[in-house]
PDB file of C-alpha atoms in Angstrom:
ATOM      1  CA  MET G 100     -56.496  -4.167-105.630  1.00  0.00           C
ATOM      2  CA  VAL G 101     -59.601  -1.576-104.339  1.00  0.00           C
ATOM      3  CA  LEU G 102     -57.064   0.452-102.616  1.00  0.00           C
ATOM      4  CA  ASN G 103     -54.549   0.784-104.547  1.00  0.00           C
ATOM      5  CA  GLY G 104     -52.574   4.263-103.625  1.00  0.00           C
ATOM      6  CA  LYS G 105     -54.393   5.235-100.200  1.00  0.00           C
ATOM      7  CA  THR G 106     -53.126   5.505 -97.159  1.00  0.00           C
ATOM      8  CA  ALA G 107     -54.358   3.566 -93.472  1.00  0.00           C
ATOM      9  CA  VAL G 108     -53.048   3.927 -90.205  1.00  0.00           C
ATOM     10  CA  ILE G 109     -53.823   0.617 -88.521  1.00  0.00           C
ATOM     11  CA  THR G 110     -53.537  -0.438 -84.933  1.00  0.00           C
ATOM     12  CA  GLY G 111     -53.246  -3.478 -83.750  1.00  0.00           C
ATOM     13  CA  CYS G 112     -50.662  -4.481 -86.169  1.00  0.00           C
ATOM     14  CA  LEU G 113     -48.608  -7.369 -84.585  1.00  0.00           C
ATOM     15  CA  GLN G 114     -51.249 -10.478 -83.993  1.00  0.00           C
ATOM     16  CA  GLY G 115     -54.556 -11.604 -85.298  1.00  0.00           C
ATOM     17  CA  ILE G 116     -57.506  -9.312 -87.090  1.00  0.00           C
ATOM     18  CA  GLY G 117     -54.656  -6.404 -87.050  1.00  0.00           C
ATOM     19  CA  ARG G 118     -52.295  -8.470 -88.458  1.00  0.00           C
ATOM     20  CA  SER G 119     -54.364  -9.977 -90.654  1.00  0.00           C
ATOM     21  CA  THR G 120     -56.168  -6.341 -91.408  1.00  0.00           C
ATOM     22  CA  LEU G 121     -52.363  -4.963 -93.032  1.00  0.00           C
ATOM     23  CA  ASP G 122     -51.857  -8.121 -94.909  1.00  0.00           C
ATOM     24  CA  VAL G 123     -55.223  -7.704 -96.900  1.00  0.00           C
ATOM     25  CA  PHE G 124     -54.511  -3.930 -96.829  1.00  0.00           C
ATOM     26  CA  ALA G 125     -50.715  -4.407 -98.215  1.00  0.00           C
ATOM     27  CA  LYS G 126     -52.697  -7.038-101.250  1.00  0.00           C
ATOM     28  CA  ASN G 127     -54.784  -4.314-101.790  1.00  0.00           C
ATOM     29  CA  GLY G 128     -52.027  -1.599-102.993  1.00  0.00           C
ATOM     30  CA  ALA G 129     -52.438   0.303 -99.947  1.00  0.00           C
ATOM     31  CA  ASN G 130     -50.143   2.603 -98.293  1.00  0.00           C
ATOM     32  CA  VAL G 131     -49.769   0.819 -93.839  1.00  0.00           C
ATOM     33  CA  PHE G 132     -49.098   3.390 -91.068  1.00  0.00           C
ATOM     34  CA  ALA G 133     -48.614   0.003 -89.186  1.00  0.00           C
ATOM     35  CA  CYS G 134     -49.289   0.574 -85.592  1.00  0.00           C
ATOM     36  CA  CYS G 135     -48.171  -1.940 -82.778  1.00  0.00           C
ATOM     37  CA  GLN G 136     -47.526  -2.006 -79.035  1.00  0.00           C
ATOM     38  CA  HIS G 137     -43.396  -2.917 -79.310  1.00  0.00           C
ATOM     39  CA  GLU G 138     -41.371  -3.801 -82.299  1.00  0.00           C
ATOM     40  CA  THR G 139     -40.017  -7.555 -82.509  1.00  0.00           C
ATOM     41  CA  GLU G 140     -37.610  -8.880 -85.015  1.00  0.00           C
ATOM     42  CA  GLU G 141     -40.362 -11.093 -86.008  1.00  0.00           C
ATOM     43  CA  PHE G 142     -42.834  -8.659 -87.018  1.00  0.00           C
ATOM     44  CA  THR G 143     -39.990  -6.163 -88.595  1.00  0.00           C
ATOM     45  CA  ALA G 144     -39.243  -8.968 -90.512  1.00  0.00           C
ATOM     46  CA  HIS G 145     -42.720  -9.347 -91.855  1.00  0.00           C
ATOM     47  CA  ILE G 146     -43.355  -6.062 -92.810  1.00  0.00           C
ATOM     48  CA  VAL G 147     -40.543  -6.171 -95.247  1.00  0.00           C
ATOM     49  CA  LYS G 148     -41.714  -8.813 -97.294  1.00  0.00           C
ATOM     50  CA  LEU G 149     -45.470  -7.799 -96.840  1.00  0.00           C
ATOM     51  CA  ALA G 150     -44.268  -4.631 -98.869  1.00  0.00           C
ATOM     52  CA  THR G 151     -41.314  -5.792-101.639  1.00  0.00           C
ATOM     53  CA  ASP G 152     -44.589  -8.725-102.752  1.00  0.00           C
ATOM     54  CA  HIS G 153     -47.044  -5.904-102.825  1.00  0.00           C
ATOM     55  CA  HIS G 154     -44.769  -3.274-104.037  1.00  0.00           C
ATOM     56  CA  VAL G 155     -46.347  -0.656-101.168  1.00  0.00           C
ATOM     57  CA  GLU G 156     -44.841   1.101 -98.018  1.00  0.00           C
ATOM     58  CA  ILE G 157     -45.320   0.465 -94.532  1.00  0.00           C
ATOM     59  CA  THR G 158     -44.267   2.437 -91.873  1.00  0.00           C
ATOM     60  CA  PRO G 159     -44.277   1.199 -88.362  1.00  0.00           C
ATOM     61  CA  VAL G 160     -44.891   3.097 -85.621  1.00  0.00           C
ATOM     62  CA  TYR G 161     -44.688   1.995 -81.387  1.00  0.00           C
ATOM     63  CA  PHE G 162     -46.570   3.560 -79.294  1.00  0.00           C
ATOM     64  CA  ASP G 163     -48.222   2.427 -75.922  1.00  0.00           C
ATOM     65  CA  LEU G 164     -52.464   3.019 -76.063  1.00  0.00           C
ATOM     66  CA  MET G 165     -51.844   3.133 -72.278  1.00  0.00           C
ATOM     67  CA  ASN G 166     -50.052   6.937 -71.899  1.00  0.00           C
ATOM     68  CA  ASP G 167     -51.370   9.317 -73.843  1.00  0.00           C
ATOM     69  CA  GLU G 168     -48.624  11.118 -74.916  1.00  0.00           C
ATOM     70  CA  SER G 169     -47.194   8.710 -76.577  1.00  0.00           C
ATOM     71  CA  ILE G 170     -49.979   7.919 -78.539  1.00  0.00           C
ATOM     72  CA  LYS G 171     -49.836  12.043 -79.104  1.00  0.00           C
ATOM     73  CA  GLN G 172     -46.305  11.811 -80.214  1.00  0.00           C
ATOM     74  CA  ALA G 173     -47.539   8.624 -82.072  1.00  0.00           C
ATOM     75  CA  ALA G 174     -49.916  10.969 -84.143  1.00  0.00           C
ATOM     76  CA  ARG G 175     -46.923  13.377 -84.471  1.00  0.00           C
ATOM     77  CA  ASP G 176     -44.937  11.129 -85.947  1.00  0.00           C
ATOM     78  CA  ILE G 177     -47.481  10.219 -88.782  1.00  0.00           C
ATOM     79  CA  GLN G 178     -47.764  14.375 -88.970  1.00  0.00           C
ATOM     80  CA  LYS G 179     -44.638  14.731 -90.059  1.00  0.00           C
ATOM     81  CA  ALA G 180     -44.831  12.010 -92.961  1.00  0.00           C
ATOM     82  CA  LYS G 181     -46.946  14.770 -94.597  1.00  0.00           C
ATOM     83  CA  LYS G 182     -49.181  11.532 -96.737  1.00  0.00           C
ATOM     84  CA  PRO G 183     -52.435  11.846 -96.916  1.00  0.00           C
ATOM     85  CA  VAL G 184     -54.449   9.964 -95.275  1.00  0.00           C
ATOM     86  CA  ASP G 185     -57.500   8.129 -96.236  1.00  0.00           C
ATOM     87  CA  ILE G 186     -58.215   5.748 -93.681  1.00  0.00           C
ATOM     88  CA  LEU G 187     -57.877   4.936 -89.912  1.00  0.00           C
ATOM     89  CA  VAL G 188     -59.071   1.525 -88.878  1.00  0.00           C
ATOM     90  CA  ASN G 189     -58.665   1.111 -84.657  1.00  0.00           C
ATOM     91  CA  ILE G 190     -57.974  -2.170 -83.999  1.00  0.00           C
ATOM     92  CA  ALA G 191     -55.883  -2.578 -80.901  1.00  0.00           C
ATOM     93  CA  GLY G 192     -57.921  -3.403 -77.488  1.00  0.00           C
ATOM     94  CA  MET G 193     -57.615  -5.754 -74.737  1.00  0.00           C
ATOM     95  CA  THR G 194     -59.897  -8.228 -72.045  1.00  0.00           C
ATOM     96  CA  ARG G 195     -59.927  -7.972 -68.694  1.00  0.00           C
ATOM     97  CA  ASP G 196     -62.811 -10.942 -67.443  1.00  0.00           C
ATOM     98  CA  SER G 197     -64.365 -11.067 -64.764  1.00  0.00           C
ATOM     99  CA  LEU G 198     -68.043 -11.335 -63.550  1.00  0.00           C
ATOM    100  CA  PHE G 199     -69.918  -8.195 -62.234  1.00  0.00           C
ATOM    101  CA  SER G 200     -69.440  -8.479 -58.668  1.00  0.00           C
ATOM    102  CA  MET G 201     -65.171  -8.726 -59.107  1.00  0.00           C
ATOM    103  CA  ILE G 202     -64.301  -6.584 -61.487  1.00  0.00           C
ATOM    104  CA  THR G 203     -61.871  -4.091 -59.609  1.00  0.00           C
ATOM    105  CA  MET G 204     -61.861  -0.197 -60.637  1.00  0.00           C
ATOM    106  CA  ASP G 205     -58.361  -0.476 -61.673  1.00  0.00           C
ATOM    107  CA  GLN G 206     -59.534  -3.121 -64.497  1.00  0.00           C
ATOM    108  CA  MET G 207     -62.259  -0.949 -65.973  1.00  0.00           C
ATOM    109  CA  LYS G 208     -60.519   2.259 -65.831  1.00  0.00           C
ATOM    110  CA  SER G 209     -56.924   0.208 -67.787  1.00  0.00           C
ATOM    111  CA  VAL G 210     -59.513  -1.855 -70.632  1.00  0.00           C
ATOM    112  CA  PHE G 211     -61.220   1.218 -71.133  1.00  0.00           C
ATOM    113  CA  GLN G 212     -58.150   3.525 -71.753  1.00  0.00           C
ATOM    114  CA  VAL G 213     -57.070   1.108 -74.154  1.00  0.00           C
ATOM    115  CA  ASN G 214     -60.706  -0.095 -75.477  1.00  0.00           C
ATOM    116  CA  PHE G 215     -62.099   3.570 -75.783  1.00  0.00           C
ATOM    117  CA  PHE G 216     -60.370   6.598 -74.190  1.00  0.00           C
ATOM    118  CA  SER G 217     -57.438   5.910 -76.801  1.00  0.00           C
ATOM    119  CA  GLN G 218     -59.505   5.333 -79.186  1.00  0.00           C
ATOM    120  CA  VAL G 219     -60.824   8.473 -79.780  1.00  0.00           C
ATOM    121  CA  LEU G 220     -58.222  10.343 -79.097  1.00  0.00           C
ATOM    122  CA  PHE G 221     -56.316   8.747 -81.666  1.00  0.00           C
ATOM    123  CA  SER G 222     -58.992   9.168 -83.533  1.00  0.00           C
ATOM    124  CA  GLN G 223     -58.619  13.040 -83.160  1.00  0.00           C
ATOM    125  CA  TYR G 224     -55.354  13.720 -84.234  1.00  0.00           C
ATOM    126  CA  ILE G 225     -55.523  11.154 -87.914  1.00  0.00           C
ATOM    127  CA  VAL G 226     -59.143  12.621 -88.239  1.00  0.00           C
ATOM    128  CA  LYS G 227     -57.566  16.088 -88.474  1.00  0.00           C
ATOM    129  CA  LEU G 228     -55.269  14.570 -91.601  1.00  0.00           C
ATOM    130  CA  MET G 229     -58.380  13.419 -93.224  1.00  0.00           C
ATOM    131  CA  LEU G 230     -60.668  16.782 -93.182  1.00  0.00           C
ATOM    132  CA  LYS G 231     -57.493  18.669 -95.130  1.00  0.00           C
ATOM    133  CA  ASN G 232     -58.984  16.531 -98.154  1.00  0.00           C
ATOM    134  CA  GLU G 233     -62.482  16.613 -97.313  1.00  0.00           C
ATOM    135  CA  LYS G 234     -62.641  12.882 -97.687  1.00  0.00           C
ATOM    136  CA  GLY G 235     -61.867   9.254 -95.352  1.00  0.00           C
ATOM    137  CA  SER G 236     -63.175   5.947 -93.957  1.00  0.00           C
ATOM    138  CA  VAL G 237     -62.964   5.260 -90.149  1.00  0.00           C
ATOM    139  CA  ILE G 238     -63.578   2.283 -89.465  1.00  0.00           C
ATOM    140  CA  ASN G 239     -63.686   0.535 -85.174  1.00  0.00           C
ATOM    141  CA  ILE G 240     -63.942  -2.849 -83.665  1.00  0.00           C
ATOM    142  CA  SER G 241     -66.062  -3.265 -81.088  1.00  0.00           C
ATOM    143  CA  SER G 242     -67.236  -6.856 -80.257  1.00  0.00           C
ATOM    144  CA  ILE G 243     -70.567  -8.636 -80.296  1.00  0.00           C
ATOM    145  CA  SER G 244     -70.590  -9.275 -76.637  1.00  0.00           C
ATOM    146  CA  ALA G 245     -71.457  -5.362 -76.667  1.00  0.00           C
ATOM    147  CA  LEU G 246     -74.798  -6.037 -78.837  1.00  0.00           C
ATOM    148  CA  ASP G 247     -75.633  -9.385 -76.804  1.00  0.00           C
ATOM    149  CA  GLY G 248     -72.873  -9.448 -74.154  1.00  0.00           C
ATOM    150  CA  ASN G 249     -71.568 -12.388 -72.431  1.00  0.00           C
ATOM    151  CA  PRO G 250     -71.273 -13.746 -69.185  1.00  0.00           C
ATOM    152  CA  GLY G 251     -67.641 -12.236 -67.443  1.00  0.00           C
ATOM    153  CA  GLN G 252     -66.911  -9.257 -69.823  1.00  0.00           C
ATOM    154  CA  LEU G 253     -69.315  -6.638 -68.518  1.00  0.00           C
ATOM    155  CA  VAL G 254     -66.170  -4.439 -68.493  1.00  0.00           C
ATOM    156  CA  TYR G 255     -64.955  -5.447 -72.356  1.00  0.00           C
ATOM    157  CA  ALA G 256     -68.863  -5.214 -73.544  1.00  0.00           C
ATOM    158  CA  ALA G 257     -69.407  -1.467 -71.703  1.00  0.00           C
ATOM    159  CA  SER G 258     -66.345  -0.512 -73.262  1.00  0.00           C
ATOM    160  CA  LYS G 259     -67.330  -1.838 -76.877  1.00  0.00           C
ATOM    161  CA  SER G 260     -70.500  -0.585 -76.350  1.00  0.00           C
ATOM    162  CA  ALA G 261     -69.066   2.742 -76.071  1.00  0.00           C
ATOM    163  CA  ILE G 262     -67.266   2.327 -79.287  1.00  0.00           C
ATOM    164  CA  ILE G 263     -70.575   1.607 -81.146  1.00  0.00           C
ATOM    165  CA  ALA G 264     -72.258   5.205 -80.104  1.00  0.00           C
ATOM    166  CA  ALA G 265     -68.772   6.850 -81.012  1.00  0.00           C
ATOM    167  CA  THR G 266     -68.881   5.474 -84.161  1.00  0.00           C
ATOM    168  CA  LYS G 267     -72.616   6.948 -84.460  1.00  0.00           C
ATOM    169  CA  THR G 268     -72.140  10.412 -83.225  1.00  0.00           C
ATOM    170  CA  MET G 269     -68.121  10.571 -85.260  1.00  0.00           C
ATOM    171  CA  SER G 270     -70.564   9.681 -88.788  1.00  0.00           C
ATOM    172  CA  ALA G 271     -73.038  12.129 -87.748  1.00  0.00           C
ATOM    173  CA  GLU G 272     -70.455  14.474 -87.112  1.00  0.00           C
ATOM    174  CA  LEU G 273     -67.852  14.084 -90.249  1.00  0.00           C
ATOM    175  CA  ALA G 274     -69.906  12.712 -92.572  1.00  0.00           C
ATOM    176  CA  PRO G 275     -71.139  16.113 -94.200  1.00  0.00           C
ATOM    177  CA  LYS G 276     -67.364  16.552 -94.188  1.00  0.00           C
ATOM    178  CA  GLY G 277     -66.695  13.834 -96.494  1.00  0.00           C
ATOM    179  CA  ILE G 278     -65.851  10.986 -93.426  1.00  0.00           C
ATOM    180  CA  ARG G 279     -67.130   7.433 -93.287  1.00  0.00           C
ATOM    181  CA  VAL G 280     -67.217   6.530 -89.854  1.00  0.00           C
ATOM    182  CA  ASN G 281     -68.306   2.824 -89.248  1.00  0.00           C
ATOM    183  CA  ALA G 282     -68.203  -0.201 -86.839  1.00  0.00           C
ATOM    184  CA  VAL G 283     -67.311  -4.067 -87.340  1.00  0.00           C
ATOM    185  CA  ALA G 284     -68.309  -6.788 -84.206  1.00  0.00           C
ATOM    186  CA  PRO G 285     -66.520  -9.654 -84.857  1.00  0.00           C
ATOM    187  CA  GLY G 286     -68.052 -12.747 -82.632  1.00  0.00           C
ATOM    188  CA  VAL G 287     -65.324 -15.754 -81.758  1.00  0.00           C
ATOM    189  CA  ILE G 288     -62.749 -15.133 -83.832  1.00  0.00           C
ATOM    190  CA  ASP G 289     -59.427 -17.670 -83.795  1.00  0.00           C
ATOM    191  CA  THR G 290     -57.091 -14.957 -82.670  1.00  0.00           C
ATOM    192  CA  ALA G 291     -54.849 -15.286 -79.443  1.00  0.00           C
ATOM    193  CA  MET G 292     -58.263 -13.152 -77.046  1.00  0.00           C
ATOM    194  CA  THR G 293     -59.395 -16.549 -77.442  1.00  0.00           C
ATOM    195  CA  ALA G 294     -56.920 -19.290 -77.081  1.00  0.00           C
ATOM    196  CA  VAL G 295     -57.511 -18.803 -73.502  1.00  0.00           C
ATOM    197  CA  VAL G 296     -60.571 -19.655 -72.980  1.00  0.00           C
ATOM    198  CA  PRO G 297     -62.112 -22.777 -71.482  1.00  0.00           C
ATOM    199  CA  GLN G 298     -63.233 -25.882 -73.872  1.00  0.00           C
ATOM    200  CA  GLU G 299     -66.592 -26.169 -72.751  1.00  0.00           C
ATOM    201  CA  ALA G 300     -67.191 -22.800 -73.045  1.00  0.00           C
ATOM    202  CA  MET G 301     -65.520 -21.971 -76.364  1.00  0.00           C
ATOM    203  CA  ASP G 302     -68.239 -25.134 -77.565  1.00  0.00           C
ATOM    204  CA  ARG G 303     -70.971 -23.528 -75.511  1.00  0.00           C
ATOM    205  CA  LEU G 304     -70.056 -20.305 -77.641  1.00  0.00           C
ATOM    206  CA  LEU G 305     -70.070 -21.820 -80.852  1.00  0.00           C
ATOM    207  CA  MET G 306     -73.556 -23.367 -80.109  1.00  0.00           C
ATOM    208  CA  LYS G 307     -74.376 -20.388 -80.744  1.00  0.00           C
ATOM    209  CA  SER G 308     -72.892 -19.786 -84.123  1.00  0.00           C
ATOM    210  CA  ASP G 309     -75.328 -20.810 -87.178  1.00  0.00           C
ATOM    211  CA  ILE G 310     -71.546 -21.538 -88.451  1.00  0.00           C
ATOM    212  CA  LYS G 311     -70.705 -23.448 -85.592  1.00  0.00           C
ATOM    213  CA  ARG G 312     -67.290 -22.737 -85.837  1.00  0.00           C
ATOM    214  CA  LYS G 313     -64.937 -19.669 -84.851  1.00  0.00           C
ATOM    215  CA  GLY G 314     -64.755 -17.000 -87.740  1.00  0.00           C
ATOM    216  CA  LEU G 315     -60.652 -16.251 -89.341  1.00  0.00           C
ATOM    217  CA  PRO G 316     -58.991 -13.191 -88.823  1.00  0.00           C
ATOM    218  CA  ASP G 317     -58.535 -12.740 -92.372  1.00  0.00           C
ATOM    219  CA  GLU G 318     -62.866 -13.084 -92.643  1.00  0.00           C
ATOM    220  CA  VAL G 319     -62.822  -9.658 -90.075  1.00  0.00           C
ATOM    221  CA  ALA G 320     -60.358  -8.225 -91.825  1.00  0.00           C
ATOM    222  CA  ASN G 321     -62.241  -8.850 -95.275  1.00  0.00           C
ATOM    223  CA  ALA G 322     -65.097  -7.163 -93.972  1.00  0.00           C
ATOM    224  CA  ILE G 323     -63.242  -4.750 -92.388  1.00  0.00           C
ATOM    225  CA  LEU G 324     -61.900  -3.576 -96.393  1.00  0.00           C
ATOM    226  CA  TYR G 325     -65.034  -3.282 -97.350  1.00  0.00           C
ATOM    227  CA  LEU G 326     -65.941  -0.534 -95.458  1.00  0.00           C
ATOM    228  CA  ALA G 327     -62.235   1.339 -96.282  1.00  0.00           C
ATOM    229  CA  SER G 328     -62.815   0.642 -99.487  1.00  0.00           C
ATOM    230  CA  ASP G 329     -65.347   3.287-101.842  1.00  0.00           C
ATOM    231  CA  LEU G 330     -67.766  -0.046-102.380  1.00  0.00           C
ATOM    232  CA  SER G 331     -69.040   1.224 -99.686  1.00  0.00           C
ATOM    233  CA  SER G 332     -69.505   4.847-100.246  1.00  0.00           C
ATOM    234  CA  PHE G 333     -72.824   5.620 -99.046  1.00  0.00           C
ATOM    235  CA  VAL G 334     -72.406   3.409 -95.729  1.00  0.00           C
ATOM    236  CA  THR G 335     -71.887   5.847 -92.681  1.00  0.00           C
ATOM    237  CA  GLY G 336     -72.642   4.928 -88.525  1.00  0.00           C
ATOM    238  CA  GLN G 337     -72.731   1.513 -89.340  1.00  0.00           C
ATOM    239  CA  THR G 338     -72.072  -1.557 -86.939  1.00  0.00           C
ATOM    240  CA  ILE G 339     -71.111  -4.612 -89.331  1.00  0.00           C
ATOM    241  CA  ARG G 340     -71.336  -8.323 -87.410  1.00  0.00           C
ATOM    242  CA  VAL G 341     -69.068 -11.061 -88.045  1.00  0.00           C
ATOM    243  CA  ASP G 342     -70.316 -13.462 -86.233  1.00  0.00           C
ATOM    244  CA  GLY G 343     -71.109 -16.639 -88.157  1.00  0.00           C
ATOM    245  CA  GLY G 344     -74.633 -15.915 -87.550  1.00  0.00           C
ATOM    246  CA  MET G 345     -74.925 -15.855 -83.557  1.00  0.00           C
ATOM    247  CA  GLY G 346     -77.825 -14.296 -81.718  1.00  0.00           C
TER     248      GLY G 346
END
């Protein structure tokens, strides 16, 4: 259990990559502040079972990434727990797919609020807890769209590119203080976000992949696990592609 005894804060835990990362971290001994936009009966039952099965503590934290005050309050709730935080994983995100000529200012603002501004704001609060112990690992979730581009995803790709730039800058500032900062750029992953992509478009995407299939959320979660653990103690400022060989 490579995270035994560590405490992690993970956003986007309700589904997809976030849910898989929560599960993988719990299986590897981490206590987790599991952050979501809202509570569901299914999620509550899931974290209770997960905590019992793996003898860890999982504390739900609900807040809205569109609301700066809600983000601040969530950070306060985590701080009040008075537990050292070792890991932060920023997974929660959104997309508003539209061609360049059709994207609206409101769409651009909402995507950047969730995918970039809220991530930086939340990280500012949580990293303060890491600085007290001069150690920690921050993992941001970008996308291969940020690296390769993708028609119809101008604002999503741009917001995820901003995450990569922030990752490099945060690493340069925080590594001397014992905090590593890296990013993961998933490819086409089998989640609710890709489920709405028309089959013809999906087939074209998968043809670009060496492995020729969608990735699984667990496969991304395992890369996040590596970056969160001491196995990657000399890795910082990097963006790791988990994309089945696309490009």
